[in-house]
Amino acid sequence: MQNPTLIHLFEQVKSRNPYETEFHHAVEEVLSSLEPLFEIEPKWLENGVIERLVEPERFIHFRVSWVDDRAVVRVNRGFRVQFNSALGPYKGGLRFHPSVRPSIIKFLGFEQCFKNALTGLPMGGGKGGSDFDPKGKSDGEIMRFCQAFMSELYRHIGSDIDVPAGDMGVGAREIGYLYGMYKKLSNVHAQGVLTGKSVHYGGSLVRTQATGYGLVYFVENMLKDKGEDFKGKRVIVSGSGNVAIYAMEKAQELGAVVIACSDSNGTIVDEKGLDLAMIKEIKEVRRDRIQSYCEVYPHASYIADPKALYEFACDIALPCATQGEIQIEQAQSLVEKGCRFVAEGANMPSSLNAIQYFLDQGVYFGPAKAANAGGVATSGLEMSQNSLRLQWSFEEVDQHLHAIMDDIYAQAKQTAILYKDPDNLVMGSNIASFKRLAEAMLAQGVI
Ligand code: NDP
């Protein structure tokens, strides 16, 4: 960062939010890439726009008490950040993971504001979650936890106020329990209050697949710009959760060979191409560890280290697990092994110096807020269907999703060209989303 006003603002963010390193990272990435905009149009530094953007409108922190299967009382922390409502009701997922703390929720909420702006849909930015660890919990424990969580959250949300969805550890099952409790407490069957619902009571077709499919549609655009496509490309995908599984599915459908994926314990590699039906069976049905893939396919190998994924030769890497998984070492390894395209399915998987390294080395890089916006975009489409009291077909939603991802790519690319760094999609997507958000904030006065 060179601009003295921005340096000062960033120092303020650090001192007002001490020890919140993930939040600092997210703010630094955005502010530093906005510099070319401020050079040409310094007006954006006025009216406290940046000062307001980096301060959440509201941060809610609550106790979640519940009883486990052994009748022991357990206490977790619940959070919801309502970051920015300039573009619409707060919108963003809930994450249940032991690593959840204010810094994580704030970085995710901050990112969400820009991501939602890129979709072109009327959604503000929010995020929430708990340090609850769903691993090893029975179905009854998950249900009781979700009910306890909603018994506080329900008073802060609503279809025109704040619309949570899933994220890590929160899928259709958890959304179902949360929705049931919301309905009971509020006595309102307001389908638009949560997205990621089952299709049986107001969910949208394609929502399950949306983030992964959307990521691949985004990468399709990146490849097309370089005169290439997915056919025959070697792809590695980190994680084996919701985003990873459907990114692998769409990449395979488009002719790629997905050779490796991971979970938080380790990496599996199958040079013949992974059998996705088996991965779905292991992770979605049995809720087991990815290692068990090798019991069925002995020719595949397992390495008890999730970061080993980045040591395999590939053309395209899709980090779809969690924040901080690509540090400079993993970035260097990917480049050495010939990787030429990286696109983020997870939120903030790459460190700032890893991103800079990719840009310097000519790796075409798709940043999270653009590349993984398909999930929230389809949540926006779910809200539209709930308001209309209609359900669109799979093909219809998929077409909308595809068009939105093409548009996000076009916005990022055209803005990058305009600001004279044509392959810098980080800058392109940050400037494009900032302008939409800032225009809306300025139009609504100082609030
Ligand atoms: P899930 O909980 O469905 O899956 C997460 C996956 O990542 C699991 O396979 C998990 O393994 C694995 N994992 C966790 N930590 C590590 C690690 N350190 N190394 C390797 N693998 C790891 O979450 P989602 O797929 O929903 O979300 C993944 C990422 O995508 C998150 O960053 C999320 O914020 C982001 N995202 C999700 C969206 C959505 O619609 N779901 C939308 C936009 C972004 P294990 O089973 O061992 O825990």
XYZ file of C-alpha atoms and ligand atoms in Angstrom:
495
model
C 0.000 0.000 0.000
C 1.400 3.412 -1.033
C -1.453 5.876 -0.555
C -0.926 7.689 2.815
C -4.692 7.992 3.486
C -5.151 4.264 2.941
C -2.118 3.422 5.079
C -3.570 5.538 7.880
C -7.006 3.923 7.519
C -5.518 0.442 7.568
C -3.468 1.256 10.699
C -6.720 2.356 12.331
C -8.411 -0.911 11.379
C -5.548 -2.861 12.958
C -5.543 -0.881 16.186
C -9.350 -0.943 16.574
C -9.498 -4.691 15.861
C -6.387 -6.037 17.607
C -5.291 -9.635 16.967
C -7.947 -10.112 14.265
C -5.440 -11.213 11.644
C -7.928 -12.742 9.199
C -9.972 -9.541 9.223
C -6.812 -7.449 8.695
C -5.865 -9.673 5.747
C -9.270 -9.233 4.086
C -9.218 -5.446 4.543
C -5.624 -5.141 3.329
C -6.348 -7.149 0.183
C -9.258 -4.899 -0.723
C -7.696 -1.543 0.198
C -4.383 -2.190 -1.542
C -6.055 -3.232 -4.770
C -8.259 -0.108 -4.799
C -5.237 2.187 -5.084
C -5.393 2.553 -8.886
C -9.018 3.689 -8.542
C -8.214 6.319 -5.902
C -5.370 7.690 -8.046
C -7.820 8.514 -10.831
C -10.920 9.234 -8.726
C -9.889 10.439 -5.237
C -13.531 11.344 -4.513
C -14.037 7.767 -3.301
C -11.859 8.528 -0.294
C -14.315 11.194 0.858
C -17.539 11.042 2.901
C -16.137 8.369 5.194
C -16.966 5.631 2.684
C -13.945 3.493 3.555
C -14.252 4.186 7.286
C -17.863 2.995 7.156
C -17.093 0.004 4.944
C -14.583 -1.456 7.407
C -16.898 -1.069 10.410
C -19.789 -3.562 10.688
C -23.232 -2.025 11.116
C -23.885 -4.514 13.928
C -22.044 -7.400 15.602
C -24.071 -9.850 17.690
C -22.354 -12.245 20.103
C -24.459 -14.701 22.085
C -24.341 -17.765 24.313
C -25.605 -21.077 22.965
C -26.372 -23.594 25.735
C -27.514 -27.089 24.828
C -27.558 -30.604 26.277
C -25.550 -33.443 24.721
C -26.507 -37.140 24.520
C -24.994 -37.830 27.949
C -27.167 -35.093 29.486
C -24.134 -32.826 29.947
C -24.766 -29.102 29.481
C -22.537 -27.648 26.751
C -21.899 -23.975 26.080
C -20.797 -22.550 22.729
C -20.498 -19.063 21.315
C -22.766 -17.806 18.565
C -22.047 -14.829 16.299
C -23.745 -12.840 13.590
C -22.177 -9.871 11.869
C -24.527 -7.587 9.931
C -21.836 -5.860 7.958
C -23.410 -3.679 5.324
C -27.009 -3.256 4.178
C -26.504 -0.654 1.424
C -27.485 -3.112 -1.319
C -30.211 -5.107 0.427
C -30.930 -7.282 3.475
C -27.795 -8.719 5.092
C -26.978 -12.023 3.408
C -24.296 -14.597 4.166
C -23.793 -18.062 5.570
C -23.411 -19.615 8.989
C -20.252 -21.578 9.798
C -20.062 -24.220 12.541
C -16.400 -24.994 13.164
C -14.168 -24.899 16.264
C -11.997 -22.194 14.650
C -14.895 -19.707 14.525
C -14.168 -16.467 16.399
C -14.900 -12.764 15.777
C -11.955 -12.284 13.391
C -13.141 -15.135 11.146
C -16.740 -13.930 11.154
C -15.676 -10.355 10.389
C -13.365 -11.304 7.532
C -16.089 -13.471 6.014
C -18.711 -10.741 6.489
C -16.461 -8.086 4.968
C -15.722 -10.280 1.925
C -19.388 -11.095 1.599
C -20.311 -7.421 1.056
C -18.111 -7.253 -2.063
C -19.046 -10.715 -3.301
C -22.745 -9.960 -3.067
C -22.205 -6.669 -4.899
C -20.629 -8.560 -7.801
C -23.703 -10.775 -8.244
C -25.772 -7.716 -9.197
C -28.550 -8.946 -6.865
C -30.048 -6.828 -4.049
C -28.139 -8.351 -1.133
C -26.140 -6.717 1.652
C -23.326 -8.536 3.464
C -23.455 -10.594 6.661
C -22.015 -13.766 8.146
C -22.362 -15.817 11.296
C -21.651 -19.065 13.009
C -20.420 -20.796 16.106
C -17.348 -22.494 17.525
C -19.489 -25.656 17.779
C -17.729 -28.695 16.256
C -20.227 -30.872 14.375
C -17.672 -33.679 13.972
C -18.651 -36.803 15.881
C -21.987 -35.366 17.033
C -25.157 -37.444 16.766
C -28.088 -36.266 14.689
C -29.984 -35.470 17.908
C -27.099 -33.339 19.190
C -26.910 -31.438 15.895
C -30.640 -30.778 16.076
C -30.548 -29.575 19.688
C -27.575 -27.354 18.975
C -29.278 -25.788 15.922
C -32.439 -25.187 17.950
C -30.472 -23.529 20.758
C -28.574 -21.399 18.233
C -31.794 -20.232 16.579
C -33.465 -19.512 19.921
C -31.284 -16.380 20.036
C -30.642 -15.686 16.347
C -34.340 -15.577 15.385
C -34.844 -12.117 16.884
C -32.178 -10.606 14.594
C -33.167 -12.088 11.208
C -36.036 -11.911 8.713
C -36.602 -12.094 4.942
C -36.210 -8.306 4.623
C -33.681 -7.959 7.455
C -31.003 -10.636 7.394
C -31.058 -13.957 5.533
C -28.501 -16.558 6.698
C -27.518 -19.670 4.708
C -25.030 -22.536 5.067
C -21.243 -22.524 5.103
C -18.710 -24.974 6.561
C -20.470 -27.449 8.839
C -23.908 -26.136 7.889
C -25.706 -27.954 5.071
C -29.348 -28.746 4.242
C -29.795 -30.825 7.414
C -28.738 -27.978 9.725
C -30.701 -25.386 7.733
C -33.769 -27.630 8.181
C -33.385 -27.702 11.979
C -32.718 -23.953 12.071
C -35.740 -23.224 9.897
C -38.031 -25.446 11.977
C -37.045 -23.605 15.146
C -37.403 -20.187 13.500
C -40.923 -21.100 12.387
C -41.864 -22.326 15.852
C -40.553 -19.231 17.633
C -41.886 -16.648 15.211
C -45.080 -18.452 14.221
C -44.364 -17.365 10.639
C -43.678 -19.635 7.671
C -41.384 -17.022 6.125
C -39.470 -19.123 3.627
C -37.233 -16.231 2.641
C -35.610 -16.068 6.090
C -33.013 -18.763 5.352
C -31.590 -20.105 2.113
C -30.086 -23.482 1.357
C -33.382 -25.079 2.408
C -34.444 -28.472 1.140
C -36.479 -28.329 -2.069
C -39.410 -29.839 -0.138
C -40.171 -26.550 1.658
C -38.947 -23.655 -0.431
C -35.352 -24.482 -1.305
C -34.010 -23.840 -4.778
C -32.836 -26.514 -7.135
C -29.081 -26.124 -7.868
C -28.364 -24.436 -4.477
C -26.443 -27.548 -3.346
C -24.320 -27.546 -6.493
C -24.155 -23.767 -6.930
C -20.810 -22.749 -5.409
C -18.889 -25.604 -7.038
C -20.617 -25.304 -10.410
C -20.294 -21.517 -10.302
C -16.572 -21.801 -9.612
C -16.114 -24.003 -12.668
C -18.200 -21.657 -14.839
C -15.900 -18.842 -13.707
C -12.797 -20.889 -14.574
C -14.342 -21.736 -17.963
C -14.233 -18.000 -18.673
C -10.627 -17.744 -17.493
C -9.636 -20.632 -19.762
C -11.593 -19.253 -22.721
C -9.739 -15.947 -22.479
C -6.495 -17.873 -22.904
C -7.888 -19.928 -25.791
C -8.242 -23.085 -23.693
C -10.886 -25.283 -22.071
C -11.245 -27.978 -19.418
C -10.795 -30.945 -21.770
C -7.962 -33.186 -20.597
C -6.751 -30.710 -17.967
C -5.328 -32.146 -14.737
C -7.214 -30.612 -11.821
C -6.609 -30.764 -8.070
C -9.292 -29.707 -5.598
C -8.788 -29.203 -1.873
C -11.487 -30.353 0.543
C -14.236 -32.862 -0.146
C -17.198 -30.907 1.207
C -20.036 -29.157 -0.547
C -17.977 -26.769 -2.688
C -15.266 -29.297 -3.567
C -17.632 -32.105 -4.565
C -19.661 -30.029 -6.998
C -16.591 -28.296 -8.425
C -15.190 -31.754 -9.153
C -18.496 -32.868 -10.668
C -18.740 -29.957 -13.108
C -15.023 -30.035 -13.987
C -15.311 -33.752 -14.822
C -18.456 -33.088 -16.852
C -16.467 -30.565 -18.905
C -13.755 -33.138 -19.616
C -11.176 -32.471 -16.879
C -9.331 -35.249 -15.049
C -9.591 -34.569 -11.320
C -6.661 -36.388 -9.805
C -6.646 -35.331 -6.151
C -8.708 -33.973 -3.289
C -8.418 -33.821 0.502
C -10.049 -33.441 3.895
C -8.675 -31.986 7.110
C -6.722 -35.214 7.763
C -5.092 -35.885 4.423
C -4.936 -36.060 0.638
C -5.978 -38.778 -1.806
C -4.499 -39.089 -5.287
C -5.887 -41.208 -8.096
C -3.972 -40.727 -11.333
C -6.766 -42.469 -13.261
C -9.144 -39.719 -12.172
C -11.178 -39.750 -8.943
C -14.415 -41.732 -8.752
C -16.729 -38.949 -7.591
C -19.656 -41.255 -6.832
C -17.436 -42.982 -4.278
C -16.341 -39.663 -2.744
C -19.983 -38.602 -2.413
C -20.813 -41.921 -0.781
C -17.934 -41.510 1.716
C -18.453 -37.845 2.578
C -22.177 -37.219 2.073
C -23.719 -40.569 3.039
C -21.272 -42.268 5.408
C -19.803 -38.954 6.707
C -16.488 -40.807 6.857
C -12.835 -39.822 6.245
C -11.514 -39.448 2.694
C -8.795 -42.016 3.446
C -11.351 -44.818 3.054
C -11.352 -44.155 -0.730
C -8.078 -46.118 -0.878
C -9.691 -49.170 0.739
C -11.973 -49.402 -2.306
C -9.331 -48.325 -4.852
C -5.953 -49.713 -3.732
C -4.211 -48.137 -6.760
C -4.972 -44.697 -5.255
C -2.689 -43.282 -2.590
C -3.326 -41.485 0.695
C -0.962 -39.012 2.359
C -1.792 -38.039 5.922
C -1.270 -34.330 5.203
C -3.889 -32.078 3.559
C -1.198 -29.715 2.229
C 0.427 -32.585 0.266
C -2.305 -31.905 -2.306
C -0.306 -28.958 -3.617
C 2.724 -31.109 -4.425
C 1.132 -32.816 -7.428
C 1.510 -31.695 -11.028
C -1.659 -30.084 -12.347
C -2.908 -27.482 -14.812
C -5.628 -26.088 -12.558
C -5.827 -25.852 -8.756
C -9.155 -25.180 -7.047
C -8.722 -24.593 -3.292
C -12.181 -25.392 -1.873
C -11.491 -26.240 1.784
C -10.696 -23.370 4.122
C -8.784 -20.151 4.775
C -4.979 -20.066 4.782
C -4.344 -23.381 3.009
C -2.084 -21.883 0.297
C 0.910 -20.153 1.834
C 3.923 -19.113 -0.217
C 5.383 -22.682 -0.047
C 2.265 -24.201 -1.606
C 2.120 -21.417 -4.218
C 5.760 -22.060 -5.182
C 5.164 -25.784 -5.360
C 2.133 -25.308 -7.635
C 4.092 -23.058 -9.996
C 7.067 -25.472 -10.061
C 4.721 -28.324 -10.946
C 3.281 -26.421 -13.901
C -0.012 -25.112 -12.550
C -1.269 -22.177 -14.668
C -4.749 -21.490 -13.288
C -5.823 -21.095 -9.663
C -9.356 -20.164 -8.637
C -10.615 -19.944 -5.061
C -13.720 -21.934 -4.135
C -13.030 -21.429 -0.423
C -12.936 -18.027 1.243
C -9.406 -16.621 1.591
C -7.523 -19.904 1.016
C -4.459 -18.035 -0.317
C -2.227 -15.765 1.754
C -1.502 -12.274 0.412
C 2.048 -13.148 -0.597
C 0.854 -16.354 -2.277
C -1.580 -14.273 -4.371
C 1.162 -11.799 -5.260
C 3.438 -14.695 -6.226
C 0.773 -16.130 -8.556
C 0.275 -12.720 -10.183
C 4.040 -12.210 -10.592
C 4.515 -15.684 -12.069
C 1.750 -15.246 -14.641
C -0.580 -17.786 -13.027
C -4.094 -16.702 -13.962
C -5.770 -16.233 -10.565
C -9.503 -16.116 -9.765
C -10.134 -14.541 -6.321
C -12.766 -15.960 -3.963
C -15.163 -13.044 -3.937
C -15.656 -13.436 -7.680
C -15.003 -17.136 -8.260
C -17.135 -18.562 -5.433
C -20.035 -16.088 -5.666
C -22.253 -18.732 -7.308
C -23.479 -19.977 -3.929
C -24.779 -16.679 -2.691
C -26.069 -15.787 -6.155
C -28.222 -18.916 -6.118
C -29.313 -18.067 -2.581
C -30.464 -14.756 -4.064
C -32.395 -16.740 -6.681
C -33.903 -18.839 -3.885
C -35.114 -15.615 -2.219
C -36.669 -14.517 -5.528
C -38.497 -17.844 -5.878
C -39.715 -17.609 -2.260
C -41.091 -14.117 -2.894
C -42.806 -15.297 -6.067
C -43.976 -18.514 -4.332
C -42.721 -20.461 -7.320
C -40.064 -23.073 -7.948
C -37.961 -22.826 -11.058
C -36.612 -25.923 -12.819
C -33.029 -27.131 -12.399
C -32.181 -25.968 -15.928
C -33.662 -22.521 -15.355
C -31.705 -21.895 -12.140
C -28.534 -23.323 -13.679
C -28.876 -20.974 -16.651
C -29.283 -17.982 -14.317
C -26.242 -19.120 -12.320
C -24.157 -19.557 -15.463
C -25.149 -16.097 -16.719
C -24.327 -14.497 -13.344
C -20.868 -16.141 -13.248
C -20.158 -15.035 -16.836
C -21.185 -11.511 -15.852
C -18.997 -11.504 -12.725
C -16.037 -12.610 -14.817
C -16.774 -9.899 -17.396
C -16.978 -7.214 -14.677
C -13.669 -8.311 -13.124
C -11.901 -8.641 -16.475
C -13.172 -5.411 -18.010
C -12.318 -3.448 -14.869
C -8.837 -4.998 -14.800
C -8.360 -3.947 -18.438
C -9.651 -0.433 -17.684
C -7.139 -0.012 -14.849
C -4.326 -1.323 -17.062
C -3.536 -4.625 -15.383
C -5.616 -6.954 -17.585
C -4.885 -10.263 -15.848
C -5.312 -8.919 -12.325
C -8.777 -10.197 -11.455
C -8.152 -9.407 -7.764
C -7.990 -5.717 -8.572
C -10.753 -5.986 -11.179
C -13.258 -7.615 -8.854
C -12.387 -5.386 -5.887
C -12.788 -2.164 -7.864
C -15.984 -3.286 -9.627
C -17.679 -4.378 -6.402
C -16.422 -1.391 -4.398
C -17.921 1.048 -6.898
C -21.369 -0.587 -6.750
C -21.318 -0.682 -2.965
C -19.956 2.836 -2.523
C -22.502 4.323 -4.976
C -25.328 2.750 -2.962
C -23.878 3.984 0.331
C -23.434 7.526 -0.936
C -26.968 7.586 -2.348
C -28.373 6.716 1.094
C -26.530 9.455 3.008
C -24.488 9.116 6.164
C -26.199 6.409 8.217
P -17.941 -28.189 4.076
O -18.019 -28.197 5.557
O -19.010 -28.846 3.278
O -16.550 -28.829 3.612
C -15.315 -28.364 4.028
C -14.295 -29.358 3.526
O -12.989 -28.842 3.745
C -14.359 -30.694 4.248
O -14.055 -31.699 3.328
C -13.262 -30.549 5.292
O -12.741 -31.789 5.728
C -12.231 -29.813 4.471
N -11.220 -29.149 5.273
C -11.377 -28.386 6.380
N -10.185 -27.925 6.794
C -9.267 -28.421 5.928
C -7.866 -28.296 5.792
N -7.153 -27.579 6.653
N -7.269 -28.922 4.752
C -7.977 -29.661 3.857
N -9.299 -29.818 3.937
C -9.930 -29.195 4.954
O -17.776 -26.652 3.662
P -18.079 -25.967 2.271
O -17.668 -26.857 1.164
O -19.451 -25.428 2.316
O -17.110 -24.698 2.349
C -15.733 -24.773 1.980
C -15.196 -23.373 1.772
O -15.968 -22.720 0.754
C -15.252 -22.449 2.995
O -14.157 -21.569 2.946
C -16.535 -21.664 2.754
O -16.527 -20.412 3.427
C -16.476 -21.487 1.244
N -17.744 -21.187 0.622
C -18.808 -22.020 0.761
C -19.992 -21.724 0.136
C -21.158 -22.663 0.152
O -22.126 -22.407 -0.567
N -21.114 -23.751 0.885
C -20.169 -20.470 -0.622
C -18.949 -19.713 -0.788
C -17.805 -20.056 -0.166
P -13.283 -32.536 7.053
O -14.414 -33.378 6.565
O -12.116 -33.272 7.515
O -13.719 -31.455 8.002
